[in-house]
């Protein structure tokens, strides 16, 4: 999308110590008197920020936060350079205005982009997407914070370089990935998290009057004096300021050879523990109700290996709106009829179709002729062609685009330490033995994605090598509507978080996952020390980030029906949906869990 936001091109006078007085042309909307004329017919994702004459709202790319609240702001700024960014942060700091960083399409599920109150300032990095420096000799690239993963991968490849590990969805930005600790899958090298490849970064935070109310800090891993700060800024939930520039350590571009291998899941616990050490890009898609697992056998090969493979992951392609509506209606119907068999049949169909078309892999960019698929890393590591949906009036869109009737889901994502993951998997298998159809609903969203992540020096990074479990499942449009087998999903969620001490993914999850999460981080106090220095007034903090960081109570919201939405763990039937037959009961394998269980009136 090009500029859909009315940017009042203004010239502001701005003084900064050291640089004298500079003039900067700033694209910014300030409570835009100009109403925003957003074309509703464009099919690429929409800017999550909308402004009218009375203020702005922001949402995420799924159109809903976990508590379904609306997030308001007084204004939005769209700086196009670090200089403009400094001006924006300084001006807001001067009047002690709350700020939050937003990105071009805002993929975090929790409310990390919401400033407190209604008159905060959204600082979008949408136009800060320049490649600043390409250093082939040093195998480094410096980019602005708003650069997307896709851009990063493409630009690096043009220079013969590769970012070895990255998330699989390329719509995220460098600043957003660092903010939330995003990662790919690997136990090799420095592991799969983007933040462990950061060599240097620049961050703009509130400053003192003498600094023009904004301060740019330059951090470098090779400088001892900033190493501790780096460990805070690398994964910061956006509370330390705006990351304006990042220098990443890359590698010479290489090729990979990928084979998906489908197996029964009876020995998954043992396999999962060792598989990540056997293959550099290993991951596992697990279909617990179908009792099978798809192992990604994926390794580096020499550059002269023959193949020009391409991974255009099918669920991330633009999809006809009619198809999306049909799939969603079927799912809604199955939910309303408690049709578990229907869901299991649909799940088998979906997973066998994906298996047949190799999940969107082709050997040459056109057709899939068989494994292994060999190709350049940059063509296999990440995808998301629905970002290119043509402006076809929403005839096609990303499957979760809130403007069409399509996917609407929860994402529960956490990492379980590699040393205990076997037992966690066995517990889930025990639960499935009791309720065999319970996870067919998850299989409709391609099962549980298991990715390898490594311990990091980042204060809010992973504490140990682990497997990250990504679980996507049906969310009703009605917050008070229970889901089929929601007790099993709630039990798995609580079992992971409390029995196995799992760490929640900062950019995903429902409220309950963050309750007490900060206590699992040994270096949290070190993080707070840096926060105190960078933003003593907490202008980049919000009630939500304070709650997530354990600085304020209230991350769980207790009210009727709260457990249905993951806003709380039920302690009374009213937290579930007693009128619809769902009562708060103990878990079946993890007895300490409290979950919303459907009880037939006959058996009650
Ligand atoms: C600077 O900050 C003041 C106070 O928050 C605000 O009224 C004004 O619109 C801001 N100017 C710009 C260009 O953001
Ligand atoms: C940096 O820190 C390391 C370990 O703390 C130390 O060995 C090294 O001498 C330091 N380097 C400089 C330049 O201070």
XYZ file of C-alpha atoms and ligand atoms in Angstrom, residues 12 28 30 87 91 95 97, ligand 1:
21
model
C 9.244 22.320 11.768
C 2.930 13.809 10.572
C -1.791 15.774 14.249
C 11.690 15.433 16.734
C 7.962 17.023 21.139
C 4.473 17.662 27.055
C 2.615 12.647 26.319
C 3.830 18.712 19.738
O 3.262 18.397 20.999
C 2.134 19.148 21.330
C 1.721 18.760 22.727
O 1.522 17.378 22.840
C 1.014 18.896 20.338
O -0.108 19.674 20.639
C 1.510 19.231 18.953
O 0.524 18.904 18.036
C 2.766 18.463 18.680
N 3.243 18.802 17.360
C 3.427 17.897 16.460
C 3.782 18.381 15.116
O 3.335 16.711 16.713
